[in-house]
Tab-separated table of C-alpha atoms in Angstrom:
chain	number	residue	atom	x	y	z
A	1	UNK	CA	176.636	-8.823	70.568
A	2	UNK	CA	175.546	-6.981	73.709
A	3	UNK	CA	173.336	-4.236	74.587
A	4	UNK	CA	176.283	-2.166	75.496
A	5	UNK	CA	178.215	-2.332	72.560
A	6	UNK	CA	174.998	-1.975	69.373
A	7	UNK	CA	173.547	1.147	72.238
A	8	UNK	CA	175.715	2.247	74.667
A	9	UNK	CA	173.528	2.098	77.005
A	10	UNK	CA	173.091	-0.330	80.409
A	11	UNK	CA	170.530	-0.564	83.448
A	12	UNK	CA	171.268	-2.102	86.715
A	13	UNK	CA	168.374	-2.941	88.262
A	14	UNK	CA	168.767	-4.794	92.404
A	15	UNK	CA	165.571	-6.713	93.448
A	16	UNK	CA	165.732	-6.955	96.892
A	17	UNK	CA	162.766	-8.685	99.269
A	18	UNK	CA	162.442	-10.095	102.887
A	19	UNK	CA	163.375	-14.229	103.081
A	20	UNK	CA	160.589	-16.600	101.671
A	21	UNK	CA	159.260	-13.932	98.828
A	22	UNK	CA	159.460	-15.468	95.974
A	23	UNK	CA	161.720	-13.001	93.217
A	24	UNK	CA	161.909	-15.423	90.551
A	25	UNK	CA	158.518	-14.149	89.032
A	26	UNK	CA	159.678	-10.398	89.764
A	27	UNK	CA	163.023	-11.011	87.677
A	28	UNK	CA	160.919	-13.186	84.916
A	29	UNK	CA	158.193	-10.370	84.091
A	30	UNK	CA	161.186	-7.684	84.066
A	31	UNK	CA	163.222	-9.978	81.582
A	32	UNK	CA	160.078	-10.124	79.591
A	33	UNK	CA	159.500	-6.629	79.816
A	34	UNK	CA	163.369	-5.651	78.848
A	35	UNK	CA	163.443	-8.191	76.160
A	36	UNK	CA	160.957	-6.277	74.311
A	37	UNK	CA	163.277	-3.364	73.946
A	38	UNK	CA	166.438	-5.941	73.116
A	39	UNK	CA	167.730	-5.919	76.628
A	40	UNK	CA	169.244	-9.017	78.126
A	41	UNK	CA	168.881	-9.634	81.453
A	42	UNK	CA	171.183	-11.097	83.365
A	43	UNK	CA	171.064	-12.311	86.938
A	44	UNK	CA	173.319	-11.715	89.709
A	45	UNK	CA	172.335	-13.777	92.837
A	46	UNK	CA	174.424	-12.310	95.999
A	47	UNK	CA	174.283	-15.405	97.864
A	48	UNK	CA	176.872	-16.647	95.047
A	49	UNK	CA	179.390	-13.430	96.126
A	50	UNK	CA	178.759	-13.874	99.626
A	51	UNK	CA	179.799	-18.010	99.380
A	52	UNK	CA	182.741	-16.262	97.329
A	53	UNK	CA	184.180	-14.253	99.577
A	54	UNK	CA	183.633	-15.862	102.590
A	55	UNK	CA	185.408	-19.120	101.253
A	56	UNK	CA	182.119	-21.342	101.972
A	57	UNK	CA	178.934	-22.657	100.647
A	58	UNK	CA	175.837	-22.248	102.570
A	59	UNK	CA	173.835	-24.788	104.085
A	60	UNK	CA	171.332	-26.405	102.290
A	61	UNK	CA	167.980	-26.041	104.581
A	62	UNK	CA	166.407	-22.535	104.019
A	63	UNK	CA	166.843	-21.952	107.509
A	64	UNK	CA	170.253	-22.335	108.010
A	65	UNK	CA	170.704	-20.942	104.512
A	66	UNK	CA	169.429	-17.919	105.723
A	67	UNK	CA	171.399	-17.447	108.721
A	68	UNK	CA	174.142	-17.684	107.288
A	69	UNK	CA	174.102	-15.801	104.298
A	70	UNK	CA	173.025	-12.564	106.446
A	71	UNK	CA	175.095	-13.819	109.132
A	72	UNK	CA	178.133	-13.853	106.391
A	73	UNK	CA	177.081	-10.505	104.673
A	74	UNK	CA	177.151	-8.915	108.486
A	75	UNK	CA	180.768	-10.238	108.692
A	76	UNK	CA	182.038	-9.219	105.619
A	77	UNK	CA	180.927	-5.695	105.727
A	78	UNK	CA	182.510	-5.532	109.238
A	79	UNK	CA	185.537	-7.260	107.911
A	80	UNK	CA	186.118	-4.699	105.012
A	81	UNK	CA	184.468	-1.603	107.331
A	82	UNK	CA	182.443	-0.997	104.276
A	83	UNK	CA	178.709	-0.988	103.820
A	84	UNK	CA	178.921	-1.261	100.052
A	85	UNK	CA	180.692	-4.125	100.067
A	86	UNK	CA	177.940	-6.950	98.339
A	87	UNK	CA	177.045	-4.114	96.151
A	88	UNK	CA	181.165	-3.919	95.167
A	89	UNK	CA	180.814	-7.900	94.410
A	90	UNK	CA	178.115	-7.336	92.295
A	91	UNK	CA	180.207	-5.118	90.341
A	92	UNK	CA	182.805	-7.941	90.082
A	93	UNK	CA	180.413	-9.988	89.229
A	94	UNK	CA	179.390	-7.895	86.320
A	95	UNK	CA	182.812	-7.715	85.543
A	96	UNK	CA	184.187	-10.967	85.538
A	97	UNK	CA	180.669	-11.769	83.136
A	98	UNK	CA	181.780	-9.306	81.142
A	99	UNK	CA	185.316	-10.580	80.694
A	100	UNK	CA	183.877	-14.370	79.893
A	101	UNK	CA	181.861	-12.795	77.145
A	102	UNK	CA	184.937	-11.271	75.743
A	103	UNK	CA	182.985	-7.445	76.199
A	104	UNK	CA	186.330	-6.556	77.640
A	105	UNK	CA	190.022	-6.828	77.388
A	106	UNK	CA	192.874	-7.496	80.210
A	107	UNK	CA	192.879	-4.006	81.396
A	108	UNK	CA	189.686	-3.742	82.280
A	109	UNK	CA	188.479	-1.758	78.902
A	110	UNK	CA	184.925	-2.124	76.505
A	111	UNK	CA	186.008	-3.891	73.112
């Protein structure tokens, strides 16, 4: 059973940090925190939907990792002339999650 469907009610929260910070122990004490109040917390990594849509993984060094995951997300908003776009995979993301975990039917709609 999810959140959604006992409550009705969902929060999106997007950790964001400069490259080398360490978000891991971020995401952990706001699981933690969520948990308490029956929330599960689910992560979305946007170097996974940038490797999507741009048809390739990244490098493995941090370095080139790096490069070319901002490198990518550069492209693809350019590409699609739209700023939003990672934000838009998230959503997908959440979507296609959602889907898996039979939350939602064929058309798109909460069960």
């Amino acid at each position: 059973m999810s959140y959604l469907k006992d409550h009705g009610t969902e929060i999106v929260i997007g950790i964001v940090g400069a490259i080398g910070i360490n978000h891991s122990h971020v995401i952990e004490m706001l699981g933690n925190r969520f948990g308490h109040y029956k929330y599960e917390v689910r992560e979305i990594r946007l170097s996974k939907s940038i490797s999507k849509l741009i048809g390739e993984d990244a490098p493995e060094s941090k370095f080139s990792r790096s490069n070319f995951l901002i490198d990518s997300g550069n492209k693809l908003r350019v590409q699609y002339d739209d700023a939003s776009i990672l934000a838009l995979a998230a959503v997908r993301d959440i979507y296609e999650w959602r889907k898996q975990e039979g939350e939602i039917n064929d058309d798109g709609n909460v069960l």
